Amino acid sequence: MITCNELRLKDKIDTFATFGALGNGGITRLSLSPAALAARDEFCKRCKALGMEIKRDDMANIYATLKGEEDIPAIIMGSHMDSVVQGGNYDGILGVLTALEAAETIVTEKIPHRHPITVVVWTNEEGARFDPAMMSSGVIAGKFDKELMLESKDREGITFKEALEDSGYMGEITNRLNAKDYMALVELHVEQGPVLEAEKKDIGIVEGVVGMVNYEFTITGQADHAGTTPMKYRKDALFAACNIIRYLHDELDKLDSKLVYTTGRMNVSPNIHTVIPDLVKFTLDVRHQDPTVINQAIEIIKRVPEEVDRCSVSYKELWSRKTVAFCKEFIDFVEKNANEYGYSSMRMYSGPGHDAQYIADMIPTTMIFVPSQNGHSHCEKEFTPLHNCFKGTNVLLQTILDIDRI
Amino acid sequence: MITCNELRLKDKIDTFATFGALGNGGITRLSLSPAALAARDEFCKRCKALGMEIKRDDMANIYATLKGEEDIPAIIMGSHMDSVVQGGNYDGILGVLTALEAAETIVTEKIPHRHPITVVVWTNEEGARFDPAMMSSGVIAGKFDKELMLESKDREGITFKEALEDSGYMGEITNRLNAKDYMALVELHVEQGPVLEAEKKDIGIVEGVVGMVNYEFTITGQADHAGTTPMKYRKDALFAACNIIRYLHDELDKLDSKLVYTTGRMNVSPNIHTVIPDLVKFTLDVRHQDPTVINQAIEIIKRVPEEVDRCSVSYKELWSRKTVAFCKEFIDFVEKNANEYGYSSMRMYSGPGHDAQYIADMIPTTMIFVPSQNGHSHCEKEFTPLHNCFKGTNVLLQTILDIDRI
């Protein structure tokens, strides 16, 4: 079977790791920042050298296309190049670089393909500079209002509109990905979790993105002096919060073992060692691929009493997302290709969101995961061994070629 | 029985409530601030009008003395006039004003007394401007090093030394309270807790200040993505912290019912709703009058496992304080006087610290508590009804006169 070039892939990873490098193995490459624009320039230079035609849409998404044998809708692959603050060299960028390597292999090996093949770079996926995350794929898929997005400001008060206009990468709205000109999307991404490594698998066959609900609980007690208030009079909002979290664990653990839930944020007020806390807020993030299980979790949340340990309890939904299912035919291609290359693989759902989940509403889509060492992501320690990147690239290439033959 | 003048006491409370008033019923009167100096000026003016002699020591503590019939050690009463930010009109200041009213009653009613009678104003009791609390009584009692205290800075970088020198209230070290010139101290204070009100008692007969230990727990887990990390791989420091707090409640609740313990401060890191917390720190404050019970609590703390829910657990003592017992003879005077006036009373220990606890190491000392409405203190809602202030003043006056006859 045809394979990509591992050393050439290493050169790509090493080169792009310099854009926004912090000297500790990681990068800060916020969307449309000088470091991100330098990475875009390098990307375009390399695409042009391969004879690809480059277009940009009004959200500064870049589309670099290899002409196909026929004038039919294109197959598209890629991801994003922006990072969080002190992020790593794999989240997003690996999806772009493996797509570029797959395209380069097609060019250098003169692999025939009927469809045009496009490598895409999405703008502002992380949302680390301009809220929300997955902004530009979301605008294209009709999830976000573009005018609102243009007003989004970074910490220095620069709007997304200003950054777009200053970037030199803003293009035509007519160049947006659409269901007429594109027929399939495949995004390779690092898993950002520990499962593939723990299960000793090379390839994650991503069946979809799990649905989620995110709640914020508010516990209201009474602030009193730690030294003067007998225990029986206390309304300790932190103790009540601990008991609610215990209840949630006890009950949610009875549901399907694939359910994940997280109390990631907790703020205690007044947060003074000699004062009984009167206000605690904490978040609960619940994810599962099956909406039935999500609903079971919601029922458990609804059973939290309105009063716990003499404190009043309320909660509200911050947001939710439905499960996104990827294209079954493409999923099967990924699995077949992993097998044919002799790579170990497993089917799984993505916990985090990705640009592909929005595009999946427009054209048939799937994703390929490669392992994240120790599950680390969104940090400088984020790492995927080169041989895993290489295996992922090969499966990506072969999946694109399979789709080309549909 | 002789009583003070309730309307005159009201005038004192109302007048001093203007110094640092915020317009919401409370005050901000940080130590040696313009508002605090204005209150000192008014205090000295009123003392001079009563024929009292005013001295100041090197920590700007003020001693206003009514001459006694004999040249023997003085009896001293009083408290502090500084407040926390957005504090109330009773914490500290009521101890000064009731002492002033008791002195005024002695003068206007021409009550004979053998001992000189002194009203004291302690500098920087709250520690809200210059850390630590009870600074000046602590220096006099040898608890703090004066040179270190002089270096203590407020938020604007002004040292305590600078504020002292600018105040116009710095006096001679020879004027400090000492065991040769003073023979007894009584401090009236608001309870700062809900017990007297809940138990429907007018007077708290304070037997001492409870001992305390304060610990900080550190729980270390691993930060991972909320969407990608199966529950079985998680090291959730917040969940572990909740379970430790539950354990502490379960076990500490088995000890004496007068034990109070508080987990007042908790900080969660990275505190992001989509990330499993990897670091949680929380404080545990434990107070009881009996060192045996404190030791039982420490034994329970020591039994917290080093690993909880796959997270590592450590703790350290931030500080501790031994129980201070007040003078039994004075305590009996307070109880007798409450009974003779027909006021309801109960014996109790103070949870918070007070200047009197340091002076108790130097001369026989006791305290009198009056109720705090709803237990509120260190806030603008802090309130003690006038009739309760009046009752406290009468008990204070009579207790001073009892001591005078020893």
PDB file of N, CA, C and O in Angstrom, chain A residues 192-193 195 198-199 214 226-231 233-234 238-239 243 246 249 260-267 271 273 275 283 319 351-352, chain B residues 192-193 195 198-199 214 226-231 233-234 238-239 243 246 249 260-267 271-273 275 319 351-352:
ATOM      1  N   GLN A 192      -6.582  14.011  22.351  1.00  0.00           N
ATOM      2  CA  GLN A 192      -6.686  14.901  23.526  1.00  0.00           C
ATOM      3  C   GLN A 192      -7.174  14.169  24.774  1.00  0.00           C
ATOM      4  O   GLN A 192      -7.722  14.806  25.681  1.00  0.00           O
ATOM      5  N   GLY A 193      -7.005  12.878  24.800  1.00  0.00           N
ATOM      6  CA  GLY A 193      -7.419  12.083  25.949  1.00  0.00           C
ATOM      7  C   GLY A 193      -6.515  10.863  26.024  1.00  0.00           C
ATOM      8  O   GLY A 193      -5.660  10.657  25.151  1.00  0.00           O
ATOM      9  N   VAL A 195      -7.308   7.504  26.078  1.00  0.00           N
ATOM     10  CA  VAL A 195      -7.883   6.187  25.799  1.00  0.00           C
ATOM     11  C   VAL A 195      -7.053   5.393  24.789  1.00  0.00           C
ATOM     12  O   VAL A 195      -6.727   4.224  25.022  1.00  0.00           O
ATOM     13  N   ALA A 198      -3.900   4.188  26.389  1.00  0.00           N
ATOM     14  CA  ALA A 198      -4.165   3.180  27.422  1.00  0.00           C
ATOM     15  C   ALA A 198      -4.593   1.855  26.797  1.00  0.00           C
ATOM     16  O   ALA A 198      -4.262   0.782  27.294  1.00  0.00           O
ATOM     17  N   GLU A 199      -5.332   1.936  25.696  1.00  0.00           N
ATOM     18  CA  GLU A 199      -5.822   0.720  25.033  1.00  0.00           C
ATOM     19  C   GLU A 199      -4.833   0.214  23.977  1.00  0.00           C
ATOM     20  O   GLU A 199      -5.138  -0.732  23.250  1.00  0.00           O
ATOM     21  N   ASN A 214     -24.230  21.266  29.968  1.00  0.00           N
ATOM     22  CA  ASN A 214     -23.375  21.912  30.952  1.00  0.00           C
ATOM     23  C   ASN A 214     -24.245  22.760  31.857  1.00  0.00           C
ATOM     24  O   ASN A 214     -24.977  23.627  31.396  1.00  0.00           O
ATOM     25  N   ALA A 226     -16.374  31.877  61.760  1.00  0.00           N
ATOM     26  CA  ALA A 226     -15.941  30.502  62.025  1.00  0.00           C
ATOM     27  C   ALA A 226     -15.832  30.209  63.517  1.00  0.00           C
ATOM     28  O   ALA A 226     -15.956  29.066  63.941  1.00  0.00           O
ATOM     29  N   GLY A 227     -15.599  31.255  64.314  1.00  0.00           N
ATOM     30  CA  GLY A 227     -15.357  31.018  65.734  1.00  0.00           C
ATOM     31  C   GLY A 227     -16.581  31.142  66.602  1.00  0.00           C
ATOM     32  O   GLY A 227     -16.564  30.725  67.762  1.00  0.00           O
ATOM     33  N   THR A 228     -17.654  31.722  66.072  1.00  0.00           N
ATOM     34  CA  THR A 228     -18.785  32.052  66.946  1.00  0.00           C
ATOM     35  C   THR A 228     -20.052  31.284  66.636  1.00  0.00           C
ATOM     36  O   THR A 228     -20.997  31.334  67.409  1.00  0.00           O
ATOM     37  N   THR A 229     -20.099  30.597  65.519  1.00  0.00           N
ATOM     38  CA  THR A 229     -21.368  30.013  65.090  1.00  0.00           C
ATOM     39  C   THR A 229     -21.379  28.509  65.338  1.00  0.00           C
ATOM     40  O   THR A 229     -20.647  27.768  64.690  1.00  0.00           O
ATOM     41  N   PRO A 230     -22.196  28.058  66.303  1.00  0.00           N
ATOM     42  CA  PRO A 230     -22.282  26.621  66.562  1.00  0.00           C
ATOM     43  C   PRO A 230     -22.680  25.860  65.295  1.00  0.00           C
ATOM     44  O   PRO A 230     -23.392  26.394  64.442  1.00  0.00           O
ATOM     45  N   MET A 231     -22.217  24.633  65.178  1.00  0.00           N
ATOM     46  CA  MET A 231     -22.450  23.853  63.956  1.00  0.00           C
ATOM     47  C   MET A 231     -23.939  23.768  63.628  1.00  0.00           C
ATOM     48  O   MET A 231     -24.326  23.810  62.466  1.00  0.00           O
ATOM     49  N   TYR A 233     -26.293  25.830  63.896  1.00  0.00           N
ATOM     50  CA  TYR A 233     -26.915  27.015  63.290  1.00  0.00           C
ATOM     51  C   TYR A 233     -26.395  27.292  61.883  1.00  0.00           C
ATOM     52  O   TYR A 233     -26.840  28.228  61.227  1.00  0.00           O
ATOM     53  N   ARG A 234     -25.402  26.527  61.431  1.00  0.00           N
ATOM     54  CA  ARG A 234     -24.704  26.906  60.205  1.00  0.00           C
ATOM     55  C   ARG A 234     -25.484  26.594  58.931  1.00  0.00           C
ATOM     56  O   ARG A 234     -26.207  25.609  58.869  1.00  0.00           O
ATOM     57  N   LEU A 238     -20.463  25.519  51.191  1.00  0.00           N
ATOM     58  CA  LEU A 238     -19.432  24.618  50.657  1.00  0.00           C
ATOM     59  C   LEU A 238     -19.692  23.176  51.075  1.00  0.00           C
ATOM     60  O   LEU A 238     -19.542  22.249  50.273  1.00  0.00           O
ATOM     61  N   PHE A 239     -20.114  22.989  52.320  1.00  0.00           N
ATOM     62  CA  PHE A 239     -20.439  21.626  52.759  1.00  0.00           C
ATOM     63  C   PHE A 239     -21.617  21.089  51.943  1.00  0.00           C
ATOM     64  O   PHE A 239     -21.602  19.935  51.491  1.00  0.00           O
ATOM     65  N   ASN A 243     -21.729  17.782  49.392  1.00  0.00           N
ATOM     66  CA  ASN A 243     -22.720  16.709  49.458  1.00  0.00           C
ATOM     67  C   ASN A 243     -23.468  16.536  48.143  1.00  0.00           C
ATOM     68  O   ASN A 243     -23.816  15.412  47.763  1.00  0.00           O
ATOM     69  N   ARG A 246     -21.124  14.710  45.838  1.00  0.00           N
ATOM     70  CA  ARG A 246     -21.140  13.288  46.211  1.00  0.00           C
ATOM     71  C   ARG A 246     -22.386  12.590  45.678  1.00  0.00           C
ATOM     72  O   ARG A 246     -22.317  11.476  45.129  1.00  0.00           O
ATOM     73  N   HIS A 249     -22.061  12.066  41.911  1.00  0.00           N
ATOM     74  CA  HIS A 249     -21.172  10.935  41.613  1.00  0.00           C
ATOM     75  C   HIS A 249     -21.874   9.610  41.897  1.00  0.00           C
ATOM     76  O   HIS A 249     -21.834   8.693  41.073  1.00  0.00           O
ATOM     77  N   VAL A 260     -19.279  10.517  30.774  1.00  0.00           N
ATOM     78  CA  VAL A 260     -18.263  11.299  31.509  1.00  0.00           C
ATOM     79  C   VAL A 260     -18.921  12.568  32.024  1.00  0.00           C
ATOM     80  O   VAL A 260     -19.761  13.165  31.346  1.00  0.00           O
ATOM     81  N   TYR A 261     -18.560  12.942  33.239  1.00  0.00           N
ATOM     82  CA  TYR A 261     -19.115  14.157  33.835  1.00  0.00           C
ATOM     83  C   TYR A 261     -18.030  14.793  34.693  1.00  0.00           C
ATOM     84  O   TYR A 261     -17.178  14.107  35.268  1.00  0.00           O
ATOM     85  N   THR A 262     -18.049  16.110  34.745  1.00  0.00           N
ATOM     86  CA  THR A 262     -16.942  16.858  35.330  1.00  0.00           C
ATOM     87  C   THR A 262     -17.461  18.071  36.084  1.00  0.00           C
ATOM     88  O   THR A 262     -18.248  18.839  35.540  1.00  0.00           O
ATOM     89  N   THR A 263     -17.008  18.227  37.316  1.00  0.00           N
ATOM     90  CA  THR A 263     -17.249  19.471  38.060  1.00  0.00           C
ATOM     91  C   THR A 263     -15.923  20.222  38.037  1.00  0.00           C
ATOM     92  O   THR A 263     -15.095  20.085  38.921  1.00  0.00           O
ATOM     93  N   GLY A 264     -15.752  20.999  36.972  1.00  0.00           N
ATOM     94  CA  GLY A 264     -14.436  21.585  36.688  1.00  0.00           C
ATOM     95  C   GLY A 264     -14.198  22.917  37.351  1.00  0.00           C
ATOM     96  O   GLY A 264     -13.064  23.270  37.650  1.00  0.00           O
ATOM     97  N   ARG A 265     -15.274  23.660  37.545  1.00  0.00           N
ATOM     98  CA  ARG A 265     -15.109  25.020  38.065  1.00  0.00           C
ATOM     99  C   ARG A 265     -15.906  25.159  39.347  1.00  0.00           C
ATOM    100  O   ARG A 265     -17.079  24.764  39.403  1.00  0.00           O
ATOM    101  N   MET A 266     -15.275  25.658  40.398  1.00  0.00           N
ATOM    102  CA  MET A 266     -16.003  25.947  41.637  1.00  0.00           C
ATOM    103  C   MET A 266     -15.468  27.242  42.218  1.00  0.00           C
ATOM    104  O   MET A 266     -14.261  27.403  42.380  1.00  0.00           O
ATOM    105  N   ASN A 267     -16.362  28.165  42.499  1.00  0.00           N
ATOM    106  CA  ASN A 267     -15.973  29.408  43.146  1.00  0.00           C
ATOM    107  C   ASN A 267     -16.707  29.534  44.474  1.00  0.00           C
ATOM    108  O   ASN A 267     -17.923  29.363  44.539  1.00  0.00           O
ATOM    109  N   ASN A 271     -14.795  33.162  50.659  1.00  0.00           N
ATOM    110  CA  ASN A 271     -13.492  32.493  50.504  1.00  0.00           C
ATOM    111  C   ASN A 271     -12.442  33.029  51.478  1.00  0.00           C
ATOM    112  O   ASN A 271     -11.314  33.329  51.094  1.00  0.00           O
ATOM    113  N   HIS A 273     -10.760  32.115  55.340  1.00  0.00           N
ATOM    114  CA  HIS A 273     -10.628  30.906  56.163  1.00  0.00           C
ATOM    115  C   HIS A 273     -11.430  30.962  57.453  1.00  0.00           C
ATOM    116  O   HIS A 273     -11.772  29.938  58.016  1.00  0.00           O
ATOM    117  N   VAL A 275     -14.474  32.447  57.779  1.00  0.00           N
ATOM    118  CA  VAL A 275     -15.879  32.750  57.501  1.00  0.00           C
ATOM    119  C   VAL A 275     -16.547  31.547  56.829  1.00  0.00           C
ATOM    120  O   VAL A 275     -15.992  30.960  55.898  1.00  0.00           O
ATOM    121  N   THR A 283     -19.748  24.105  38.222  1.00  0.00           N
ATOM    122  CA  THR A 283     -20.280  23.633  36.942  1.00  0.00           C
ATOM    123  C   THR A 283     -20.293  22.108  36.893  1.00  0.00           C
ATOM    124  O   THR A 283     -19.493  21.443  37.555  1.00  0.00           O
ATOM    125  N   TRP A 319     -25.219  25.549  28.564  1.00  0.00           N
ATOM    126  CA  TRP A 319     -25.413  25.233  27.148  1.00  0.00           C
ATOM    127  C   TRP A 319     -25.506  23.727  26.983  1.00  0.00           C
ATOM    128  O   TRP A 319     -25.246  22.959  27.903  1.00  0.00           O
ATOM    129  N   GLY A 351     -14.995  13.448  22.580  1.00  0.00           N
ATOM    130  CA  GLY A 351     -15.566  14.231  23.678  1.00  0.00           C
ATOM    131  C   GLY A 351     -15.540  15.722  23.356  1.00  0.00           C
ATOM    132  O   GLY A 351     -16.549  16.407  23.472  1.00  0.00           O
ATOM    133  N   PRO A 352     -14.376  16.248  22.977  1.00  0.00           N
ATOM    134  CA  PRO A 352     -14.311  17.678  22.627  1.00  0.00           C
ATOM    135  C   PRO A 352     -15.019  17.942  21.304  1.00  0.00           C
ATOM    136  O   PRO A 352     -15.247  17.037  20.510  1.00  0.00           O
TER     137      PRO A 352
ATOM    138  N   GLN B 192     -20.513  38.803  68.114  1.00  0.00           N
ATOM    139  CA  GLN B 192     -20.150  38.469  66.727  1.00  0.00           C
ATOM    140  C   GLN B 192     -20.615  37.085  66.316  1.00  0.00           C
ATOM    141  O   GLN B 192     -20.050  36.489  65.394  1.00  0.00           O
ATOM    142  N   GLY B 193     -21.621  36.603  67.017  1.00  0.00           N
ATOM    143  CA  GLY B 193     -22.169  35.294  66.698  1.00  0.00           C
ATOM    144  C   GLY B 193     -23.625  35.258  67.120  1.00  0.00           C
ATOM    145  O   GLY B 193     -24.127  36.221  67.722  1.00  0.00           O
ATOM    146  N   VAL B 195     -25.332  33.140  69.229  1.00  0.00           N
ATOM    147  CA  VAL B 195     -25.739  32.302  70.356  1.00  0.00           C
ATOM    148  C   VAL B 195     -26.575  33.072  71.380  1.00  0.00           C
ATOM    149  O   VAL B 195     -27.647  32.614  71.799  1.00  0.00           O
ATOM    150  N   ALA B 198     -30.006  33.697  70.010  1.00  0.00           N
ATOM    151  CA  ALA B 198     -30.769  32.455  69.872  1.00  0.00           C
ATOM    152  C   ALA B 198     -31.190  31.914  71.240  1.00  0.00           C
ATOM    153  O   ALA B 198     -32.275  31.346  71.399  1.00  0.00           O
ATOM    154  N   GLU B 199     -30.320  32.112  72.217  1.00  0.00           N
ATOM    155  CA  GLU B 199     -30.614  31.598  73.567  1.00  0.00           C
ATOM    156  C   GLU B 199     -31.357  32.636  74.414  1.00  0.00           C
ATOM    157  O   GLU B 199     -31.601  32.406  75.602  1.00  0.00           O
ATOM    158  N   ASN B 214      -5.498  25.878  62.648  1.00  0.00           N
ATOM    159  CA  ASN B 214      -5.916  26.169  61.287  1.00  0.00           C
ATOM    160  C   ASN B 214      -4.983  25.430  60.329  1.00  0.00           C
ATOM    161  O   ASN B 214      -3.770  25.615  60.379  1.00  0.00           O
ATOM    162  N   ALA B 226     -12.426  17.275  30.059  1.00  0.00           N
ATOM    163  CA  ALA B 226     -13.714  16.778  30.548  1.00  0.00           C
ATOM    164  C   ALA B 226     -14.388  15.841  29.559  1.00  0.00           C
ATOM    165  O   ALA B 226     -15.188  14.986  29.946  1.00  0.00           O
ATOM    166  N   GLY B 227     -14.072  15.988  28.276  1.00  0.00           N
ATOM    167  CA  GLY B 227     -14.781  15.210  27.277  1.00  0.00           C
ATOM    168  C   GLY B 227     -14.068  13.940  26.867  1.00  0.00           C
ATOM    169  O   GLY B 227     -14.656  13.083  26.215  1.00  0.00           O
ATOM    170  N   THR B 228     -12.794  13.800  27.216  1.00  0.00           N
ATOM    171  CA  THR B 228     -12.019  12.693  26.657  1.00  0.00           C
ATOM    172  C   THR B 228     -11.570  11.674  27.695  1.00  0.00           C
ATOM    173  O   THR B 228     -11.091  10.613  27.319  1.00  0.00           O
ATOM    174  N   THR B 229     -11.702  11.989  28.963  1.00  0.00           N
ATOM    175  CA  THR B 229     -11.088  11.140  29.975  1.00  0.00           C
ATOM    176  C   THR B 229     -12.143  10.285  30.663  1.00  0.00           C
ATOM    177  O   THR B 229     -12.980  10.808  31.398  1.00  0.00           O
ATOM    178  N   PRO B 230     -12.136   8.973  30.405  1.00  0.00           N
ATOM    179  CA  PRO B 230     -13.108   8.090  31.079  1.00  0.00           C
ATOM    180  C   PRO B 230     -12.997   8.236  32.597  1.00  0.00           C
ATOM    181  O   PRO B 230     -11.917   8.500  33.128  1.00  0.00           O
ATOM    182  N   MET B 231     -14.120   8.041  33.282  1.00  0.00           N
ATOM    183  CA  MET B 231     -14.152   8.243  34.734  1.00  0.00           C
ATOM    184  C   MET B 231     -13.077   7.409  35.434  1.00  0.00           C
ATOM    185  O   MET B 231     -12.465   7.862  36.395  1.00  0.00           O
ATOM    186  N   TYR B 233     -10.137   6.626  34.655  1.00  0.00           N
ATOM    187  CA  TYR B 233      -8.753   7.109  34.592  1.00  0.00           C
ATOM    188  C   TYR B 233      -8.557   8.421  35.354  1.00  0.00           C
ATOM    189  O   TYR B 233      -7.450   8.941  35.419  1.00  0.00           O
ATOM    190  N   ARG B 234      -9.634   8.987  35.864  1.00  0.00           N
ATOM    191  CA  ARG B 234      -9.546  10.354  36.389  1.00  0.00           C
ATOM    192  C   ARG B 234      -8.872  10.448  37.756  1.00  0.00           C
ATOM    193  O   ARG B 234      -9.003   9.558  38.593  1.00  0.00           O
ATOM    194  N   LEU B 238     -10.986  17.842  42.938  1.00  0.00           N
ATOM    195  CA  LEU B 238     -12.158  18.433  43.603  1.00  0.00           C
ATOM    196  C   LEU B 238     -13.049  17.351  44.209  1.00  0.00           C
ATOM    197  O   LEU B 238     -13.544  17.508  45.321  1.00  0.00           O
ATOM    198  N   PHE B 239     -13.224  16.259  43.470  1.00  0.00           N
ATOM    199  CA  PHE B 239     -14.023  15.165  44.027  1.00  0.00           C
ATOM    200  C   PHE B 239     -13.347  14.618  45.282  1.00  0.00           C
ATOM    201  O   PHE B 239     -14.001  14.367  46.304  1.00  0.00           O
ATOM    202  N   ASN B 243     -14.794  14.538  49.210  1.00  0.00           N
ATOM    203  CA  ASN B 243     -14.841  13.335  50.051  1.00  0.00           C
ATOM    204  C   ASN B 243     -14.075  13.535  51.363  1.00  0.00           C
ATOM    205  O   ASN B 243     -14.477  13.015  52.405  1.00  0.00           O
ATOM    206  N   ARG B 246     -16.288  15.620  53.564  1.00  0.00           N
ATOM    207  CA  ARG B 246     -17.324  14.742  54.124  1.00  0.00           C
ATOM    208  C   ARG B 246     -16.782  13.910  55.282  1.00  0.00           C
ATOM    209  O   ARG B 246     -17.413  13.775  56.338  1.00  0.00           O
ATOM    210  N   HIS B 249     -16.358  16.086  58.357  1.00  0.00           N
ATOM    211  CA  HIS B 249     -17.643  16.341  59.018  1.00  0.00           C
ATOM    212  C   HIS B 249     -18.120  15.101  59.778  1.00  0.00           C
ATOM    213  O   HIS B 249     -18.527  15.200  60.931  1.00  0.00           O
ATOM    214  N   VAL B 260     -16.317  23.805  67.022  1.00  0.00           N
ATOM    215  CA  VAL B 260     -16.692  24.397  65.730  1.00  0.00           C
ATOM    216  C   VAL B 260     -15.526  24.227  64.763  1.00  0.00           C
ATOM    217  O   VAL B 260     -14.360  24.344  65.147  1.00  0.00           O
ATOM    218  N   TYR B 261     -15.860  23.938  63.507  1.00  0.00           N
ATOM    219  CA  TYR B 261     -14.818  23.765  62.496  1.00  0.00           C
ATOM    220  C   TYR B 261     -15.375  24.273  61.173  1.00  0.00           C
ATOM    221  O   TYR B 261     -16.578  24.179  60.905  1.00  0.00           O
ATOM    222  N   THR B 262     -14.498  24.835  60.371  1.00  0.00           N
ATOM    223  CA  THR B 262     -14.929  25.567  59.184  1.00  0.00           C
ATOM    224  C   THR B 262     -13.966  25.332  58.032  1.00  0.00           C
ATOM    225  O   THR B 262     -12.752  25.480  58.200  1.00  0.00           O
ATOM    226  N   THR B 263     -14.507  24.969  56.886  1.00  0.00           N
ATOM    227  CA  THR B 263     -13.706  24.948  55.654  1.00  0.00           C
ATOM    228  C   THR B 263     -14.125  26.198  54.878  1.00  0.00           C
ATOM    229  O   THR B 263     -15.033  26.164  54.056  1.00  0.00           O
ATOM    230  N   GLY B 264     -13.450  27.299  55.179  1.00  0.00           N
ATOM    231  CA  GLY B 264     -13.893  28.610  54.700  1.00  0.00           C
ATOM    232  C   GLY B 264     -13.347  28.981  53.341  1.00  0.00           C
ATOM    233  O   GLY B 264     -13.984  29.702  52.584  1.00  0.00           O
ATOM    234  N   ARG B 265     -12.151  28.501  53.055  1.00  0.00           N
ATOM    235  CA  ARG B 265     -11.503  28.912  51.814  1.00  0.00           C
ATOM    236  C   ARG B 265     -11.207  27.682  50.961  1.00  0.00           C
ATOM    237  O   ARG B 265     -10.670  26.689  51.467  1.00  0.00           O
ATOM    238  N   MET B 266     -11.567  27.723  49.698  1.00  0.00           N
ATOM    239  CA  MET B 266     -11.215  26.642  48.777  1.00  0.00           C
ATOM    240  C   MET B 266     -10.883  27.242  47.425  1.00  0.00           C
ATOM    241  O   MET B 266     -11.656  28.021  46.876  1.00  0.00           O
ATOM    242  N   ASN B 267      -9.730  26.899  46.911  1.00  0.00           N
ATOM    243  CA  ASN B 267      -9.341  27.348  45.574  1.00  0.00           C
ATOM    244  C   ASN B 267      -9.108  26.137  44.687  1.00  0.00           C
ATOM    245  O   ASN B 267      -8.404  25.208  45.077  1.00  0.00           O
ATOM    246  N   ASN B 271      -9.680  25.453  37.338  1.00  0.00           N
ATOM    247  CA  ASN B 271     -11.006  26.097  37.499  1.00  0.00           C
ATOM    248  C   ASN B 271     -11.636  26.457  36.154  1.00  0.00           C
ATOM    249  O   ASN B 271     -12.139  27.572  35.971  1.00  0.00           O
ATOM    250  N   ILE B 272     -11.617  25.491  35.255  1.00  0.00           N
ATOM    251  CA  ILE B 272     -12.225  25.644  33.925  1.00  0.00           C
ATOM    252  C   ILE B 272     -13.269  24.542  33.791  1.00  0.00           C
ATOM    253  O   ILE B 272     -13.002  23.392  34.138  1.00  0.00           O
ATOM    254  N   HIS B 273     -14.447  24.899  33.303  1.00  0.00           N
ATOM    255  CA  HIS B 273     -15.565  23.950  33.348  1.00  0.00           C
ATOM    256  C   HIS B 273     -15.312  22.691  32.543  1.00  0.00           C
ATOM    257  O   HIS B 273     -15.924  21.662  32.809  1.00  0.00           O
ATOM    258  N   VAL B 275     -12.290  21.149  32.236  1.00  0.00           N
ATOM    259  CA  VAL B 275     -11.039  20.510  32.645  1.00  0.00           C
ATOM    260  C   VAL B 275     -11.199  19.914  34.049  1.00  0.00           C
ATOM    261  O   VAL B 275     -11.715  20.573  34.957  1.00  0.00           O
ATOM    262  N   TRP B 319      -1.575  28.019  61.468  1.00  0.00           N
ATOM    263  CA  TRP B 319      -1.268  28.578  62.779  1.00  0.00           C
ATOM    264  C   TRP B 319      -2.168  27.922  63.819  1.00  0.00           C
ATOM    265  O   TRP B 319      -3.113  27.220  63.494  1.00  0.00           O
ATOM    266  N   GLY B 351     -15.109  32.810  70.465  1.00  0.00           N
ATOM    267  CA  GLY B 351     -14.484  32.159  69.307  1.00  0.00           C
ATOM    268  C   GLY B 351     -13.426  33.059  68.693  1.00  0.00           C
ATOM    269  O   GLY B 351     -12.275  32.651  68.494  1.00  0.00           O
ATOM    270  N   PRO B 352     -13.781  34.304  68.368  1.00  0.00           N
ATOM    271  CA  PRO B 352     -12.781  35.214  67.786  1.00  0.00           C
ATOM    272  C   PRO B 352     -11.749  35.627  68.837  1.00  0.00           C
ATOM    273  O   PRO B 352     -11.990  35.517  70.031  1.00  0.00           O
TER     274      PRO B 352
END
